[in-house]
CSV table of C-alpha atoms in Angstrom, one decimal:
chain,number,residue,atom,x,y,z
A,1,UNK,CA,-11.5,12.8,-16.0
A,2,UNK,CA,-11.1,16.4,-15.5
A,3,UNK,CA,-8.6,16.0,-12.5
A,4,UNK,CA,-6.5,14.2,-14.3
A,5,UNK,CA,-6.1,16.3,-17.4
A,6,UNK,CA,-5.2,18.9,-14.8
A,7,UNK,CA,-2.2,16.8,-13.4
A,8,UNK,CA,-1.4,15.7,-16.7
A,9,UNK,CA,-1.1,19.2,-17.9
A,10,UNK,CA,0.7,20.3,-14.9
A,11,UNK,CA,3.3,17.9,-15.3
A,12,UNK,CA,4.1,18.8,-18.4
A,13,UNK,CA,3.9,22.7,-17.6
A,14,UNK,CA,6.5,22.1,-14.9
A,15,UNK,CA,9.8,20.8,-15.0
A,16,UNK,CA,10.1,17.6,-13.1
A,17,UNK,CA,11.9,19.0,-9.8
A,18,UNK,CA,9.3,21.7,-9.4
A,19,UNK,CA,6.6,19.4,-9.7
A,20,UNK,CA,8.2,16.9,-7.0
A,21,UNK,CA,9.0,19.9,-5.0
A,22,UNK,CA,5.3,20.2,-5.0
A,23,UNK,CA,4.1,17.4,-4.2
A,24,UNK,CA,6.9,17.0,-1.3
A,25,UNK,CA,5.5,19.9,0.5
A,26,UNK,CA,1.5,19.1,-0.1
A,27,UNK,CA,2.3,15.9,0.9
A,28,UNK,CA,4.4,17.0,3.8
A,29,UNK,CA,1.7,19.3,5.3
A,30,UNK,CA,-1.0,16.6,4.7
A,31,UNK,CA,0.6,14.5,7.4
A,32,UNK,CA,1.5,16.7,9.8
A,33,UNK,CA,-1.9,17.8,9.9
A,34,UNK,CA,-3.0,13.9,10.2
A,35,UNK,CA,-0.3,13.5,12.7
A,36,UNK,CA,-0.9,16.8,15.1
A,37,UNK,CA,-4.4,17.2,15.3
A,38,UNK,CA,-6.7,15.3,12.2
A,39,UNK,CA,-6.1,12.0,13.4
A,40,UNK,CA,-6.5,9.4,16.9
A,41,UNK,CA,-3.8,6.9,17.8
A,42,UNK,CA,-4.2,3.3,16.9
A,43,UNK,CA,-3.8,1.0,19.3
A,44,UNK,CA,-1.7,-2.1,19.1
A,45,UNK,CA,-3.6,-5.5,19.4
A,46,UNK,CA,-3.3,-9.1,19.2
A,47,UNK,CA,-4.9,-10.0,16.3
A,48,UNK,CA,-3.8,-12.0,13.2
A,49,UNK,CA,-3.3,-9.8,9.9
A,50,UNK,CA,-3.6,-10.4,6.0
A,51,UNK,CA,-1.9,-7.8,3.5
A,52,UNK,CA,-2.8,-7.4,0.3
A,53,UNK,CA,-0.2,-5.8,-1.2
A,54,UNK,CA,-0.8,-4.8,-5.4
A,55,UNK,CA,3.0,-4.7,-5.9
A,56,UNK,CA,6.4,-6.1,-3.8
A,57,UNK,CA,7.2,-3.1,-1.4
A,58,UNK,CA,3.5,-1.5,-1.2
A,59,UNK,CA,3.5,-4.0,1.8
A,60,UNK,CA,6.5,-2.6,3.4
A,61,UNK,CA,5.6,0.7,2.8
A,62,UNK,CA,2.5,1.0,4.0
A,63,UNK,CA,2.0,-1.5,6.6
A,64,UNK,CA,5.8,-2.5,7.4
A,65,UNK,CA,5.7,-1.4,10.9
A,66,UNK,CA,2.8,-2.7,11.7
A,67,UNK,CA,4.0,-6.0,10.4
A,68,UNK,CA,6.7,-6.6,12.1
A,69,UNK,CA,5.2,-5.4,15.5
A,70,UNK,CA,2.9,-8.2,15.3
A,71,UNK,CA,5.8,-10.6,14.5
A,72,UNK,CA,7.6,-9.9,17.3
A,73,UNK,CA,4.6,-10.7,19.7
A,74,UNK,CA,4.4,-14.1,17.8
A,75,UNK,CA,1.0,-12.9,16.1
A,76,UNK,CA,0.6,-14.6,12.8
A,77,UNK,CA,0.6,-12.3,9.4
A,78,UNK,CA,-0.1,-13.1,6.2
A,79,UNK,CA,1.2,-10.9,2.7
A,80,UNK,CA,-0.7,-11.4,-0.7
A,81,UNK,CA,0.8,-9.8,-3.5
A,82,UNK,CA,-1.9,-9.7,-6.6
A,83,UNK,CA,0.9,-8.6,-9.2
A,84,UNK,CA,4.2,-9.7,-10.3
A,85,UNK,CA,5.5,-6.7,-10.3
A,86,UNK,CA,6.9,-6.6,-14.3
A,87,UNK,CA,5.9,-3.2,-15.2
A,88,UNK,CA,8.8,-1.6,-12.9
A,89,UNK,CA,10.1,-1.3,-16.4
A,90,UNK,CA,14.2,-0.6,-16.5
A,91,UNK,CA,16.8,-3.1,-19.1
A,92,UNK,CA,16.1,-6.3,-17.3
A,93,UNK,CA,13.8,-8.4,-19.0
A,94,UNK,CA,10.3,-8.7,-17.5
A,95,UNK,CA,10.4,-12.4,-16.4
A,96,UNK,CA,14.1,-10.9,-14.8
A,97,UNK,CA,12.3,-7.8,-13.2
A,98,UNK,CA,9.8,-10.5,-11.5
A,99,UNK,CA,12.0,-12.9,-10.4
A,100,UNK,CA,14.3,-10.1,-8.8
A,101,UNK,CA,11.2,-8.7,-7.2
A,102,UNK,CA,9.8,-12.2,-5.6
A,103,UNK,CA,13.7,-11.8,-4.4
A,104,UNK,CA,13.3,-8.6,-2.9
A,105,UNK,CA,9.7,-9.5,-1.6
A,106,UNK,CA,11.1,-12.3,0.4
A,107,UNK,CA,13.8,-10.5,1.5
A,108,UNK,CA,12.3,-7.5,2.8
A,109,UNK,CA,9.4,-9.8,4.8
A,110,UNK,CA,12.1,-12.1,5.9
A,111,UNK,CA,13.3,-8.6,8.1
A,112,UNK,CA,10.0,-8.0,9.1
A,113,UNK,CA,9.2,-11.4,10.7
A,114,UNK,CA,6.8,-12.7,8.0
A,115,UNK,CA,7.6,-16.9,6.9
A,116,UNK,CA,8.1,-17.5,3.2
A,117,UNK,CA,5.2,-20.0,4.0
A,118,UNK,CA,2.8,-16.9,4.9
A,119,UNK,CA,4.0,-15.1,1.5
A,120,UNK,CA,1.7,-15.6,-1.6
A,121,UNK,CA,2.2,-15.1,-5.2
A,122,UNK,CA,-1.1,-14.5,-7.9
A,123,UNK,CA,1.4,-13.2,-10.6
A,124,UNK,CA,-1.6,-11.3,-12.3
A,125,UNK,CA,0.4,-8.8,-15.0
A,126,UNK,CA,1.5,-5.3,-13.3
A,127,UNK,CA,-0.9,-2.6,-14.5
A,128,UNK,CA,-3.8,-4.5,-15.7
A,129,UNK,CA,-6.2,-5.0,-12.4
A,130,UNK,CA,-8.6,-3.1,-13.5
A,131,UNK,CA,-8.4,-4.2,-17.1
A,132,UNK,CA,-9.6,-7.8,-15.9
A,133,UNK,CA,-12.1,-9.3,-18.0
A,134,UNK,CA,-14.9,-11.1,-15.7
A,135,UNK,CA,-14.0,-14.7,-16.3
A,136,UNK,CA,-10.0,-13.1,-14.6
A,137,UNK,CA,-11.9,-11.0,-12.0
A,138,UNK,CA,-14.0,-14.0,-10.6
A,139,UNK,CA,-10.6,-16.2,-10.7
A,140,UNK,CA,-9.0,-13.9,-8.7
A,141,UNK,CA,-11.8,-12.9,-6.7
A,142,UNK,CA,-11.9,-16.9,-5.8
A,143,UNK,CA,-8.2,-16.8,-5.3
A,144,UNK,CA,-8.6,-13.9,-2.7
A,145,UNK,CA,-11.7,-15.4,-1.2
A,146,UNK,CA,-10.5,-18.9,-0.5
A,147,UNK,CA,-7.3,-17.7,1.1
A,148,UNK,CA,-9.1,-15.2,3.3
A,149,UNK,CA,-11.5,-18.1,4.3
A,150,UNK,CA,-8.2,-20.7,4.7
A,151,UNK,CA,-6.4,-18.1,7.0
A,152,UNK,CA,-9.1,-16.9,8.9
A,153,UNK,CA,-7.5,-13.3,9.4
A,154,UNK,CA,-8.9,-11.3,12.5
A,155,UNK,CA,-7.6,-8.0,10.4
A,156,UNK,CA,-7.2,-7.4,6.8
A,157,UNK,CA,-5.1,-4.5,5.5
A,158,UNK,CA,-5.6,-3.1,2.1
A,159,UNK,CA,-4.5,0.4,0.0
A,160,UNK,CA,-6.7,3.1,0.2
A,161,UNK,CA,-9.5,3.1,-2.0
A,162,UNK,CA,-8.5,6.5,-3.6
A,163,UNK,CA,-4.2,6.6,-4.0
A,164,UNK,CA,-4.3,7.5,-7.3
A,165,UNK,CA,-2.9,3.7,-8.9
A,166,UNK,CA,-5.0,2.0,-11.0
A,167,UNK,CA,-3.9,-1.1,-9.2
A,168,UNK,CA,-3.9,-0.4,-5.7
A,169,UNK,CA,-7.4,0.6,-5.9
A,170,UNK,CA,-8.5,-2.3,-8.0
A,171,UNK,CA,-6.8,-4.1,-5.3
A,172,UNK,CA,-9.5,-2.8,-2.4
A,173,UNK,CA,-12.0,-3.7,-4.6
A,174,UNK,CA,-11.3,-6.9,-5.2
A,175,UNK,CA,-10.6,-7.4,-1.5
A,176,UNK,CA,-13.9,-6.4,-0.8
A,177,UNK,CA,-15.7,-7.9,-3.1
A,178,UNK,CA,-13.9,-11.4,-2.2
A,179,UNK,CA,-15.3,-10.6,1.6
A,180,UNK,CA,-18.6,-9.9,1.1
A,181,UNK,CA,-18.4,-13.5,-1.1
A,182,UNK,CA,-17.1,-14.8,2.1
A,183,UNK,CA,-19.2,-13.3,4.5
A,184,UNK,CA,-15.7,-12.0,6.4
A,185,UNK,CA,-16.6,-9.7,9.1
A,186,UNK,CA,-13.4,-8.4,10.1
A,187,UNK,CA,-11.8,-5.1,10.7
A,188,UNK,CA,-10.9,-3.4,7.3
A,189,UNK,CA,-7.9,-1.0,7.2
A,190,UNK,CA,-6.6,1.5,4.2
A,191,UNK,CA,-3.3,2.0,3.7
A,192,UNK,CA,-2.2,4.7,1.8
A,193,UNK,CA,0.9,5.0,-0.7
A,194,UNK,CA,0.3,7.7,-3.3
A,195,UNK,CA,-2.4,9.0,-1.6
A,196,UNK,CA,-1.2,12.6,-0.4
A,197,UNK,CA,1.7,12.8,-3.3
A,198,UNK,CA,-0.8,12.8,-6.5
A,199,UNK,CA,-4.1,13.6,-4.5
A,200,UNK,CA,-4.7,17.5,-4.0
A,201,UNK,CA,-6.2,18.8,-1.7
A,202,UNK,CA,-10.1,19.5,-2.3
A,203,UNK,CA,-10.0,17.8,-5.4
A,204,UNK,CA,-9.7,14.3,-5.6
A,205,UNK,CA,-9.2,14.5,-1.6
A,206,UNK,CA,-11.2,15.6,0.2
A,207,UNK,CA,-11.5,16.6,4.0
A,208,UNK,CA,-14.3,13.8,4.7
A,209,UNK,CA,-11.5,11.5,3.2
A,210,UNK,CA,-9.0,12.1,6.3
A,211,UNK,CA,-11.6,11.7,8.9
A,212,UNK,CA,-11.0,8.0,9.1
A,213,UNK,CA,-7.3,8.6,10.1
A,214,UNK,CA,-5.3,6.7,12.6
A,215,UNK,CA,-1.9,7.3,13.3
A,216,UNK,CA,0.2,4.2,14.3
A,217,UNK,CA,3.7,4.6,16.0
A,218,UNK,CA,6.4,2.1,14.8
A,219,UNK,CA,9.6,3.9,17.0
A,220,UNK,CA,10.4,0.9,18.3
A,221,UNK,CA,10.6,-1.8,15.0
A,222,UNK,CA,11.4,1.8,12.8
A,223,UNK,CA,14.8,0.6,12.5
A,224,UNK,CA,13.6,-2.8,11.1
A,225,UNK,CA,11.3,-1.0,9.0
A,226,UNK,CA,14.0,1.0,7.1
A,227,UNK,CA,16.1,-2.1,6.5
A,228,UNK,CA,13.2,-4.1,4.9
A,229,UNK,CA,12.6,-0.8,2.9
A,230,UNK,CA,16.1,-1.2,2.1
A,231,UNK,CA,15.3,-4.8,0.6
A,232,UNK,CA,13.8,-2.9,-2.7
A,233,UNK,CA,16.8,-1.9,-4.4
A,234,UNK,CA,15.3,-2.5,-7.6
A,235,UNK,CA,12.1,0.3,-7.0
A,236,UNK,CA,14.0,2.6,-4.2
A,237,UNK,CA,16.3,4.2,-7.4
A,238,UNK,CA,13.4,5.4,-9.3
A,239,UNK,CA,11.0,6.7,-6.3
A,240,UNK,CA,11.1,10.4,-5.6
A,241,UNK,CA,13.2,10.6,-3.0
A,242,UNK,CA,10.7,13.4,-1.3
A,243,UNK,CA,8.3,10.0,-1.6
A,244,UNK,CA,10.3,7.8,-0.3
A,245,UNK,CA,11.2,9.8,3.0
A,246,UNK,CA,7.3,9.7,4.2
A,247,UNK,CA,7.6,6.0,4.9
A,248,UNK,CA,11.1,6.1,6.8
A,249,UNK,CA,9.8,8.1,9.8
A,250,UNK,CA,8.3,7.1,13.0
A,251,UNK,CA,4.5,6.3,12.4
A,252,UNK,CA,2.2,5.1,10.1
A,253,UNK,CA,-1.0,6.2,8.8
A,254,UNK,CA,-4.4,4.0,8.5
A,255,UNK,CA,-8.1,4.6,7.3
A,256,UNK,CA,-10.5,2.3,8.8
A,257,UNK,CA,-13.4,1.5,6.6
A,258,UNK,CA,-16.6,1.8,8.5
């Protein structure tokens, strides 16, 4: 609670471009570090994924490369998105703002390989996974459960269990949560989003926290990466662009869960 009455304050100490000035740079160094020399290189395999994805274009993001390397060797993948993405906020209507980012979900998947069969919707309200009341946690953990046991993934990819979004780290919970129900023994990987742009250093992250990192290069499906990025016109005009330029280069950062 303390931490974040410290960012709280500091955002409103600052004016906005310091403060994303900031945060470019820590996050910035963060990576290289991972990159150069805190992190091992993750190999590419064969087996079958399942995202789960707390917004459209935390997918893409995160794991886009990854994604559509798979799809190109045929490999199947699966995307889950557990909100419907309304609270992007803007004129449109929410039921507008939805429909317009199922759109751009589809859209941005369609350039990554992924079938609109693979792409599921459980239209839980943006911003209120961790406000679930139990009888809506156990439907959802049931939701997530029976799709992981229809699918039978070999790998599952969620966000990191600290990036600083109430909803992406509901979202690992409730992934793990629905695998233990299942019994799913399968390789767990972290993606993170906000991770190194609200997390400083030493206080909510912490060295032990980076340990886990794998660095996975996407040079060769970078340019389809981009495009699918591209797909998200809707979010893309009110991301830091500092933010935004993290996911356009030519790897991609994981955290295994051991």
């Amino acid at each position: 609670m303390k931490v974040k009455i410290y960012i709280q304050g500091l955002q409103k100490l600052l004016p906005h471009s310091w403060l994303e000035q900031f945060q470019y740079i820590h996050c910035s160094l963060l990576c290289q570090w991972i990159f150069l020399c805190g992190s091992q290189p993750l190999q590419f395999n064969q087996k079958s994924a399942m995202v789960f994805s707390p917004h459209q274009d935390d997918e893409t993001f995160g794991c886009g490369g990854m994604i559509a390397h798979k799809r190109e060797q045929g490999i199947p993948v699966v995307v889950v998105f557990l909100t419907d993405g309304q609270g992007s906020g803007g004129s449109d209507t929410k039921n507008t703002i939805v429909q317009i980012r199922k759109q751009e979900a589809l859209e941005a998947l369609a350039i990554l390989g992924v079938k609109a069969s693979e792409i599921h919707f459980l239209d839980k309200p943006d911003g209120t996974l961790q406000d679930l009341n139990n009888d809506e946690q156990q439907e959802i953990i049931s939701r997530v459960a029976q799709l992981i046991q229809y699918y039978q993934p070999e790998e599952i990819y969620v966000p990191h269990r600290k990036d600083c979004h109430r909803d992406h780290e509901a979202t690992y919970e409730l992934v793990k949560v629905a695998m233990a129900a299942n019994n799913t023994r399968v390789e767990l990987l972290q993606y993170p989003i906000w991770l190194f742009w609200r997390a400083p250093l030493f206080i909510l992250l912490k060295l032990q926290d980076l340990a886990a990192a794998y660095c996975f290069s996407i040079t060769l499906v970078q340019e389809k990466k981009n495009r699918a990025i591209a797909s998200y016109r809707s979010q893309i005009k009110s991301l830091p662009r500092g933010f935004m330029k993290r996911f356009l280069g030519s790897y991609e950062i994981f955290f295994k869960v051991e």
